Amino acid sequence: MSQPSNTSTASEADIAAAADRLATAISTGVPCAPIRDLIGSEDLVAAYAVQRGVDEIRRNAGAVVVGRKIGLTSVAVQQQLGVDQPDLGVLYADMEFPAGGVIPMDRLIQPKVEAEVAFVLGADLVDGPLDHAQVRDAIEYSVAAIEICDSRIENWDIKFGDTVADNASSGVYVLGTQRRTLAEVEPSEVVMSMTVDGVEVSTGVGTACLGDPIEAVVWLARTARDLGQPLTAGQVILSGALGPMAPVGAGNSVTVNVTGFEPVTTSFSSEGDNA
């Protein structure tokens, strides 16, 4: 799996302009044009620089970082978006919603849901080889999760650089309340089913996430360290989709079943019910 290169052809002015465009879309809830006109489609150094620029804007406004997400880990999702490698984004405290609760639609622009296994770290992943054994030992527990992906780019018209810059197309997320250690549930062996309003819209297995969700965290740990933002104890890690994303809208209800965990549910507020 590839890591970000260390060279970029984008100017600092274009990177700043791209970050401002995305930050405006976040603050207004109005999607923007793709930012690849500013930084290109495949310049990962520039894309992650834009992501850091937006992150700085959000932190300056009071956002608190609580973890990371890995995106584009499933071949099914990669095919949906026309890419061939994973990416990463930042999780903020205000992105988490309780299991069984209602997510206000005014927090989202064009949401899509996916099911995955999430982890909470019990140790830093800063030094050492950051290999499978070290990452596995650093995981305190796992939970089933629903990630609500979103794009600030109008009509999900994204290439790889767009989604990386846009915080890996993150929206909000829901963690199941049933915690399982890796001795209790082996992430690579789980089976997933996701329904919207009772209709199955996605299925998958643990190996769909880069062969093993723990291997996805290995990639994340190494890449995050390379980017100068290593993973630390207490962080939540969304390890990536186990199957295809599905669009959702106002009034929809989502249930995720992952073997070894109790079902996780969430729903979305009806139009006019965002107060």
Short mmCIF file of N, CA, C and O in Angstrom, two decimals, residues 110-167:
data_model
loop_
_atom_site.label_atom_id
_atom_site.label_comp_id
_atom_site.label_asym_id
_atom_site.label_seq_id
_atom_site.Cartn_x
_atom_site.Cartn_y
_atom_site.Cartn_z
N GLN A 110 -24.75 15.66 1.84
CA GLN A 110 -25.16 14.57 0.93
C GLN A 110 -24.63 13.25 1.50
O GLN A 110 -23.68 12.67 0.98
N PRO A 111 -25.25 12.79 2.60
CA PRO A 111 -24.70 11.68 3.37
C PRO A 111 -24.85 10.31 2.71
O PRO A 111 -25.81 10.04 1.99
N LYS A 112 -23.85 9.47 3.01
CA LYS A 112 -23.88 8.05 2.65
C LYS A 112 -23.38 7.28 3.86
O LYS A 112 -22.47 7.73 4.56
N VAL A 113 -23.97 6.12 4.11
CA VAL A 113 -23.61 5.35 5.30
C VAL A 113 -22.80 4.12 4.92
O VAL A 113 -22.95 3.56 3.84
N GLU A 114 -21.93 3.72 5.84
CA GLU A 114 -21.20 2.48 5.68
C GLU A 114 -20.97 1.86 7.05
O GLU A 114 -21.01 2.55 8.08
N ALA A 115 -20.75 0.55 7.06
CA ALA A 115 -20.59 -0.20 8.31
C ALA A 115 -19.15 -0.65 8.45
O ALA A 115 -18.51 -1.03 7.47
N GLU A 116 -18.66 -0.62 9.69
CA GLU A 116 -17.27 -0.99 9.92
C GLU A 116 -17.03 -1.39 11.36
O GLU A 116 -17.91 -1.31 12.20
N VAL A 117 -15.80 -1.81 11.61
CA VAL A 117 -15.34 -2.07 12.97
C VAL A 117 -14.47 -0.89 13.38
O VAL A 117 -13.59 -0.45 12.63
N ALA A 118 -14.75 -0.35 14.56
CA ALA A 118 -13.95 0.76 15.10
C ALA A 118 -13.13 0.25 16.28
O ALA A 118 -13.48 -0.75 16.93
N PHE A 119 -12.02 0.93 16.53
CA PHE A 119 -11.13 0.56 17.63
C PHE A 119 -10.87 1.78 18.51
O PHE A 119 -10.91 2.91 18.04
N VAL A 120 -10.58 1.52 19.78
CA VAL A 120 -10.07 2.55 20.68
C VAL A 120 -8.70 2.11 21.14
O VAL A 120 -8.50 0.96 21.58
N LEU A 121 -7.73 3.00 21.01
CA LEU A 121 -6.35 2.67 21.34
C LEU A 121 -6.08 2.79 22.84
O LEU A 121 -6.52 3.75 23.48
N GLY A 122 -5.34 1.84 23.35
CA GLY A 122 -4.91 1.89 24.74
C GLY A 122 -3.47 2.30 24.90
O GLY A 122 -2.99 2.46 26.02
N ALA A 123 -2.76 2.45 23.78
CA ALA A 123 -1.36 2.84 23.81
C ALA A 123 -1.03 3.69 22.59
O ALA A 123 -1.72 3.61 21.56
N ASP A 124 0.01 4.51 22.72
CA ASP A 124 0.46 5.31 21.59
C ASP A 124 1.03 4.43 20.48
O ASP A 124 1.59 3.36 20.75
N LEU A 125 0.91 4.92 19.24
CA LEU A 125 1.56 4.27 18.10
C LEU A 125 2.48 5.32 17.46
O LEU A 125 2.18 5.86 16.39
N VAL A 126 3.54 5.59 18.17
CA VAL A 126 4.47 6.66 17.78
C VAL A 126 5.82 6.09 17.37
O VAL A 126 6.37 6.45 16.33
N ASP A 127 6.38 5.20 18.20
CA ASP A 127 7.71 4.64 17.97
C ASP A 127 7.61 3.17 17.57
O ASP A 127 6.56 2.55 17.71
N GLY A 128 8.72 2.64 17.08
CA GLY A 128 8.76 1.23 16.75
C GLY A 128 8.38 0.93 15.32
O GLY A 128 8.15 1.84 14.51
N PRO A 129 8.26 -0.35 14.97
CA PRO A 129 7.98 -0.73 13.58
C PRO A 129 6.54 -0.48 13.15
O PRO A 129 6.25 -0.47 11.95
N LEU A 130 5.65 -0.29 14.11
CA LEU A 130 4.22 -0.12 13.81
C LEU A 130 3.72 -1.26 12.93
O LEU A 130 3.00 -1.05 11.95
N ASP A 131 4.09 -2.47 13.30
CA ASP A 131 3.67 -3.64 12.55
C ASP A 131 2.39 -4.22 13.15
O ASP A 131 1.81 -3.66 14.10
N HIS A 132 1.93 -5.33 12.58
CA HIS A 132 0.66 -5.92 12.99
C HIS A 132 0.64 -6.23 14.49
O HIS A 132 -0.33 -5.92 15.18
N ALA A 133 1.73 -6.81 14.99
CA ALA A 133 1.77 -7.18 16.41
C ALA A 133 1.70 -5.97 17.31
O ALA A 133 0.96 -5.96 18.32
N GLN A 134 2.45 -4.93 16.98
CA GLN A 134 2.45 -3.72 17.81
C GLN A 134 1.07 -3.04 17.79
O GLN A 134 0.56 -2.62 18.84
N VAL A 135 0.47 -2.95 16.61
CA VAL A 135 -0.84 -2.31 16.50
C VAL A 135 -1.89 -3.12 17.24
O VAL A 135 -2.72 -2.56 17.97
N ARG A 136 -1.85 -4.42 17.09
CA ARG A 136 -2.82 -5.28 17.79
C ARG A 136 -2.72 -5.09 19.30
O ARG A 136 -3.73 -4.97 19.99
N ASP A 137 -1.50 -5.05 19.81
CA ASP A 137 -1.30 -4.87 21.25
C ASP A 137 -1.77 -3.51 21.73
O ASP A 137 -2.13 -3.35 22.90
N ALA A 138 -1.76 -2.52 20.83
CA ALA A 138 -2.15 -1.16 21.22
C ALA A 138 -3.65 -0.95 21.26
O ALA A 138 -4.13 0.04 21.82
N ILE A 139 -4.41 -1.88 20.69
CA ILE A 139 -5.88 -1.73 20.64
C ILE A 139 -6.48 -2.19 21.95
O ILE A 139 -6.31 -3.34 22.37
N GLU A 140 -7.20 -1.28 22.61
CA GLU A 140 -7.84 -1.63 23.88
C GLU A 140 -9.11 -2.44 23.67
O GLU A 140 -9.34 -3.43 24.35
N TYR A 141 -9.94 -2.00 22.74
CA TYR A 141 -11.17 -2.74 22.44
C TYR A 141 -11.71 -2.31 21.08
O TYR A 141 -11.26 -1.31 20.48
N SER A 142 -12.68 -3.08 20.59
CA SER A 142 -13.33 -2.80 19.32
C SER A 142 -14.83 -2.67 19.53
O SER A 142 -15.39 -3.19 20.50
N VAL A 143 -15.49 -1.96 18.61
CA VAL A 143 -16.95 -1.83 18.60
C VAL A 143 -17.42 -1.85 17.15
O VAL A 143 -16.65 -1.52 16.23
N ALA A 144 -18.67 -2.23 16.94
CA ALA A 144 -19.28 -2.06 15.63
C ALA A 144 -19.62 -0.58 15.46
O ALA A 144 -19.90 0.12 16.44
N ALA A 145 -19.58 -0.10 14.23
CA ALA A 145 -19.77 1.33 14.02
C ALA A 145 -20.50 1.61 12.72
O ALA A 145 -20.44 0.82 11.76
N ILE A 146 -21.17 2.75 12.70
CA ILE A 146 -21.77 3.30 11.48
C ILE A 146 -21.04 4.60 11.19
O ILE A 146 -21.01 5.50 12.03
N GLU A 147 -20.44 4.67 10.03
CA GLU A 147 -19.87 5.95 9.60
C GLU A 147 -20.80 6.58 8.59
O GLU A 147 -21.24 5.93 7.64
N ILE A 148 -21.12 7.85 8.82
CA ILE A 148 -21.92 8.60 7.87
C ILE A 148 -20.94 9.48 7.10
O ILE A 148 -20.47 10.51 7.60
N CYS A 149 -20.58 9.04 5.92
CA CYS A 149 -19.66 9.80 5.08
C CYS A 149 -20.42 10.98 4.47
O CYS A 149 -21.64 10.96 4.34
N ASP A 150 -19.69 11.99 4.12
CA ASP A 150 -20.30 13.18 3.51
C ASP A 150 -19.24 13.83 2.64
O ASP A 150 -18.04 13.62 2.84
N SER A 151 -19.68 14.60 1.67
CA SER A 151 -18.74 15.30 0.81
C SER A 151 -19.14 16.75 0.71
O SER A 151 -20.32 17.07 0.50
N ARG A 152 -18.17 17.61 0.90
CA ARG A 152 -18.40 19.03 0.69
C ARG A 152 -18.33 19.37 -0.79
O ARG A 152 -18.65 20.49 -1.20
N ILE A 153 -17.95 18.39 -1.62
CA ILE A 153 -17.85 18.58 -3.06
C ILE A 153 -19.20 18.28 -3.70
O ILE A 153 -19.77 17.21 -3.48
N GLU A 154 -19.69 19.20 -4.48
CA GLU A 154 -21.03 19.07 -5.05
C GLU A 154 -21.18 17.78 -5.86
O GLU A 154 -20.33 17.42 -6.67
N ASN A 155 -22.29 17.07 -5.58
CA ASN A 155 -22.66 15.84 -6.30
C ASN A 155 -21.62 14.73 -6.17
O ASN A 155 -21.56 13.84 -7.02
N TRP A 156 -20.83 14.75 -5.10
CA TRP A 156 -19.78 13.74 -4.92
C TRP A 156 -18.88 13.65 -6.15
O TRP A 156 -18.38 12.57 -6.50
N ASP A 157 -18.67 14.76 -6.80
CA ASP A 157 -17.83 14.79 -8.01
C ASP A 157 -16.37 14.84 -7.58
O ASP A 157 -15.72 15.89 -7.64
N ILE A 158 -15.85 13.70 -7.12
CA ILE A 158 -14.53 13.70 -6.50
C ILE A 158 -13.55 12.78 -7.22
O ILE A 158 -13.92 11.73 -7.73
N LYS A 159 -12.31 13.22 -7.23
CA LYS A 159 -11.17 12.39 -7.54
C LYS A 159 -10.40 12.20 -6.23
O LYS A 159 -10.78 12.73 -5.19
N PHE A 160 -9.31 11.44 -6.29
CA PHE A 160 -8.62 11.09 -5.04
C PHE A 160 -8.15 12.32 -4.28
O PHE A 160 -8.31 12.42 -3.06
N GLY A 161 -7.60 13.30 -4.97
CA GLY A 161 -7.14 14.50 -4.29
C GLY A 161 -8.25 15.26 -3.61
O GLY A 161 -8.07 15.83 -2.52
N ASP A 162 -9.45 15.27 -4.23
CA ASP A 162 -10.59 15.97 -3.64
C ASP A 162 -11.00 15.34 -2.31
O ASP A 162 -11.21 16.03 -1.32
N THR A 163 -11.12 14.01 -2.29
CA THR A 163 -11.60 13.36 -1.07
C THR A 163 -10.57 13.41 0.04
O THR A 163 -10.91 13.59 1.21
N VAL A 164 -9.27 13.30 -0.30
CA VAL A 164 -8.24 13.43 0.72
C VAL A 164 -8.30 14.82 1.34
O VAL A 164 -8.32 14.98 2.57
N ALA A 165 -8.35 15.84 0.50
CA ALA A 165 -8.38 17.22 0.99
C ALA A 165 -9.61 17.47 1.85
O ALA A 165 -9.57 18.20 2.85
N ASP A 166 -10.73 16.84 1.49
CA ASP A 166 -12.00 17.02 2.18
C ASP A 166 -12.12 16.07 3.36
O ASP A 166 -13.16 15.45 3.60
N ASN A 167 -11.03 15.92 4.11
CA ASN A 167 -11.02 15.11 5.33
C ASN A 167 -11.52 13.69 5.08
O ASN A 167 -12.28 13.14 5.88
#
